[in-house]
Amino acid sequence: GIATVYALAGRPDRAHAVLAQFDSDVRDTTLRRYFEPDRHTALAEIALAERRPRDAIEEFRRGDRRPDGPVEGCAICIHMALGRAFDQAQMPDSAIAMLERYVATPSWRRLAVDGDGLYLAPVYKRLGELYEGKGDRINAASYYSRFVELWNGADPELQPRVRDVRARLVRLENLDRR
């Protein structure tokens, strides 16, 4: 987990050091097997921090598996992770598919600290941008509207993002009127 946090914070060097320390300290094969999915998730986040999204995609997939089946710790986390990796890899169709699955999949994890409170608004905004980039104004407007509705009363420092998305919505509406 610490390696993942360092990678997310843009410190892949520290993340590598944490993993090296883990490898040095943990010799018990049962523990190593148990933590292997977390290790792959950390390696995936490191790959994203190092701008290697295709490596991240494979590592995220490895992080969602155990030898006897799926990890099953979080039904929606894999969709978010792969969506981010596909997005960084400039694979918009795959990014859309994964982010749509994140939005649509029911999960109790949405209530967790690292659930919807952290991810839902940015996912709505990014889906709007991805659909707009593909020329799909209807889906773009739908996700932009969800973002604005969710963050309408957000803190003042977040309001510039809301204003930007509102401007995008107006631009899309003007295109539809033509």
Short mmCIF file of C-alpha atoms in Angstrom, two decimals:
data_model
loop_
_atom_site.label_atom_id
_atom_site.label_comp_id
_atom_site.label_asym_id
_atom_site.label_seq_id
_atom_site.Cartn_x
_atom_site.Cartn_y
_atom_site.Cartn_z
CA GLY A 1 0.00 0.00 0.00
CA ILE A 2 2.79 2.44 0.82
CA ALA A 3 4.45 1.79 -2.54
CA THR A 4 1.14 2.56 -4.26
CA VAL A 5 0.79 5.83 -2.35
CA TYR A 6 4.31 6.89 -3.34
CA ALA A 7 3.57 6.07 -6.99
CA LEU A 8 0.29 8.03 -6.88
CA ALA A 9 2.19 10.94 -5.34
CA GLY A 10 4.56 10.95 -8.33
CA ARG A 11 7.46 9.34 -6.49
CA PRO A 12 8.07 6.07 -8.35
CA ASP A 13 11.64 6.05 -7.03
CA ARG A 14 10.36 5.80 -3.45
CA ALA A 15 7.76 3.23 -4.51
CA HIS A 16 10.50 1.05 -6.01
CA ALA A 17 12.48 1.39 -2.77
CA VAL A 18 9.49 0.28 -0.67
CA LEU A 19 8.98 -2.77 -2.89
CA ALA A 20 12.69 -3.60 -2.68
CA GLN A 21 12.50 -3.37 1.11
CA PHE A 22 9.44 -5.65 1.11
CA ASP A 23 11.28 -8.16 -1.08
CA SER A 24 14.23 -8.07 1.28
CA ASP A 25 12.22 -8.34 4.50
CA VAL A 26 9.41 -10.75 3.66
CA ARG A 27 10.67 -14.28 3.10
CA ASP A 28 7.59 -16.26 4.08
CA THR A 29 6.18 -17.68 0.84
CA THR A 30 2.62 -17.70 2.14
CA LEU A 31 2.79 -13.98 2.92
CA ARG A 32 4.47 -13.25 -0.38
CA ARG A 33 1.71 -15.11 -2.26
CA TYR A 34 -0.98 -13.33 -0.26
CA PHE A 35 0.46 -9.87 -1.02
CA GLU A 36 1.32 -10.61 -4.66
CA PRO A 37 -1.81 -8.89 -6.07
CA ASP A 38 -1.01 -5.75 -4.04
CA ARG A 39 2.55 -5.88 -5.35
CA HIS A 40 1.27 -5.97 -8.93
CA THR A 41 -1.07 -3.06 -8.23
CA ALA A 42 1.87 -1.08 -6.86
CA LEU A 43 3.90 -1.97 -9.95
CA ALA A 44 0.98 -0.79 -12.09
CA GLU A 45 0.84 2.56 -10.30
CA ILE A 46 4.61 2.88 -10.68
CA ALA A 47 4.25 2.20 -14.40
CA LEU A 48 1.61 4.94 -14.68
CA ALA A 49 3.83 7.35 -12.76
CA GLU A 50 6.66 6.50 -15.17
CA ARG A 51 4.38 6.99 -18.20
CA ARG A 52 4.33 3.29 -19.16
CA PRO A 53 0.57 2.75 -19.39
CA ARG A 54 0.70 -0.50 -21.36
CA ASP A 55 2.81 -2.07 -18.62
CA ALA A 56 0.34 -0.68 -16.09
CA ILE A 57 -2.58 -2.36 -17.86
CA GLU A 58 -0.96 -5.79 -17.53
CA GLU A 59 0.09 -5.17 -13.92
CA PHE A 60 -3.40 -4.00 -12.94
CA ARG A 61 -4.82 -7.20 -14.43
CA ARG A 62 -2.27 -9.26 -12.49
CA GLY A 63 -3.19 -7.33 -9.37
CA ASP A 64 -6.80 -8.44 -9.74
CA ARG A 65 -5.98 -12.18 -9.79
CA ARG A 66 -4.86 -14.87 -7.42
CA PRO A 67 -3.79 -18.35 -8.52
CA ASP A 68 -7.23 -19.68 -7.53
CA GLY A 69 -9.32 -16.84 -8.98
CA PRO A 70 -10.05 -13.14 -8.68
CA VAL A 71 -8.92 -11.08 -5.70
CA GLU A 72 -12.46 -9.76 -5.18
CA GLY A 73 -11.46 -7.08 -2.70
CA CYS A 74 -13.13 -4.35 -4.72
CA ALA A 75 -15.43 -4.99 -7.66
CA ILE A 76 -15.07 -1.45 -9.06
CA CYS A 77 -11.41 -0.72 -8.39
CA ILE A 78 -10.14 -2.68 -11.40
CA HIS A 79 -12.43 -0.71 -13.73
CA MET A 80 -11.13 2.61 -12.41
CA ALA A 81 -7.52 1.47 -12.57
CA LEU A 82 -7.77 0.10 -16.10
CA GLY A 83 -9.73 3.15 -17.21
CA ARG A 84 -6.90 5.40 -16.04
CA ALA A 85 -4.28 3.22 -17.72
CA PHE A 86 -6.16 2.99 -21.02
CA ASP A 87 -6.68 6.75 -20.91
CA GLN A 88 -2.97 7.38 -20.42
CA ALA A 89 -2.23 4.89 -23.23
CA GLN A 90 -4.45 7.03 -25.50
CA MET A 91 -6.92 4.22 -26.01
CA PRO A 92 -10.17 6.20 -25.59
CA ASP A 93 -12.60 3.40 -26.47
CA SER A 94 -11.10 1.10 -23.85
CA ALA A 95 -10.92 3.95 -21.33
CA ILE A 96 -14.60 4.71 -21.91
CA ALA A 97 -15.54 1.04 -21.53
CA MET A 98 -13.72 0.70 -18.22
CA LEU A 99 -14.91 4.03 -16.79
CA GLU A 100 -18.49 3.22 -17.83
CA ARG A 101 -18.19 -0.09 -15.99
CA TYR A 102 -16.91 1.79 -12.94
CA VAL A 103 -19.99 4.01 -13.02
CA ALA A 104 -22.44 1.15 -13.66
CA THR A 105 -21.13 -1.56 -11.32
CA PRO A 106 -22.92 -1.72 -7.95
CA SER A 107 -20.50 -1.88 -5.05
CA TRP A 108 -20.41 -1.14 -1.34
CA ARG A 109 -16.92 0.31 -1.96
CA ARG A 110 -18.54 3.45 -3.33
CA LEU A 111 -19.03 4.46 0.32
CA ALA A 112 -15.37 3.91 1.25
CA VAL A 113 -12.81 6.70 1.53
CA ASP A 114 -11.30 5.65 -1.79
CA GLY A 115 -14.69 5.26 -3.47
CA ASP A 116 -17.05 7.67 -5.18
CA GLY A 117 -16.10 10.59 -2.95
CA LEU A 118 -12.68 10.47 -4.53
CA TYR A 119 -13.40 9.24 -8.04
CA LEU A 120 -16.97 9.78 -9.23
CA ALA A 121 -16.78 13.47 -10.18
CA PRO A 122 -13.45 13.12 -12.02
CA VAL A 123 -14.82 10.05 -13.84
CA TYR A 124 -17.91 11.96 -14.96
CA LYS A 125 -15.72 14.82 -16.19
CA ARG A 126 -13.29 12.52 -17.98
CA LEU A 127 -16.07 10.53 -19.63
CA GLY A 128 -17.53 13.82 -20.85
CA GLU A 129 -14.15 14.79 -22.31
CA LEU A 130 -13.61 11.40 -23.92
CA TYR A 131 -17.07 11.39 -25.49
CA GLU A 132 -16.61 14.98 -26.64
CA GLY A 133 -13.30 13.98 -28.24
CA LYS A 134 -15.11 11.24 -30.15
CA GLY A 135 -17.77 13.69 -31.33
CA ASP A 136 -20.52 12.07 -29.22
CA ARG A 137 -22.15 15.24 -27.95
CA ILE A 138 -25.11 13.49 -26.30
CA ASN A 139 -23.00 11.31 -24.01
CA ALA A 140 -20.53 14.14 -23.43
CA ALA A 141 -23.33 16.44 -22.31
CA SER A 142 -24.81 13.70 -20.12
CA TYR A 143 -21.58 13.15 -18.21
CA TYR A 144 -20.74 16.84 -18.04
CA SER A 145 -24.22 17.46 -16.58
CA ARG A 146 -23.69 14.75 -13.96
CA PHE A 147 -20.37 16.34 -13.02
CA VAL A 148 -21.91 19.81 -12.66
CA GLU A 149 -24.82 18.43 -10.62
CA LEU A 150 -22.46 16.57 -8.30
CA TRP A 151 -20.04 19.47 -7.80
CA ASN A 152 -22.49 22.36 -8.04
CA GLY A 153 -22.02 23.16 -4.35
CA ALA A 154 -18.36 22.17 -4.18
CA ASP A 155 -15.78 24.20 -2.31
CA PRO A 156 -14.79 27.53 -3.88
CA GLU A 157 -11.37 26.25 -5.00
CA LEU A 158 -13.14 23.59 -7.11
CA GLN A 159 -15.57 25.99 -8.77
CA PRO A 160 -13.22 26.87 -11.68
CA ARG A 161 -13.54 23.23 -12.80
CA VAL A 162 -17.31 23.46 -12.56
CA ARG A 163 -17.32 26.70 -14.58
CA ASP A 164 -15.10 25.06 -17.22
CA VAL A 165 -17.48 22.11 -17.58
CA ARG A 166 -20.50 24.44 -17.70
CA ALA A 167 -18.79 26.31 -20.55
CA ARG A 168 -18.25 22.99 -22.34
CA LEU A 169 -21.95 22.21 -21.92
CA VAL A 170 -22.91 25.58 -23.42
CA ARG A 171 -20.54 24.96 -26.34
CA LEU A 172 -22.10 21.54 -26.95
CA GLU A 173 -25.62 22.99 -26.76
CA ASN A 174 -24.66 25.68 -29.29
CA LEU A 175 -23.33 22.99 -31.64
CA ASP A 176 -26.61 21.08 -31.34
CA ARG A 177 -28.60 24.20 -32.26
CA ARG A 178 -26.75 24.62 -35.53
#
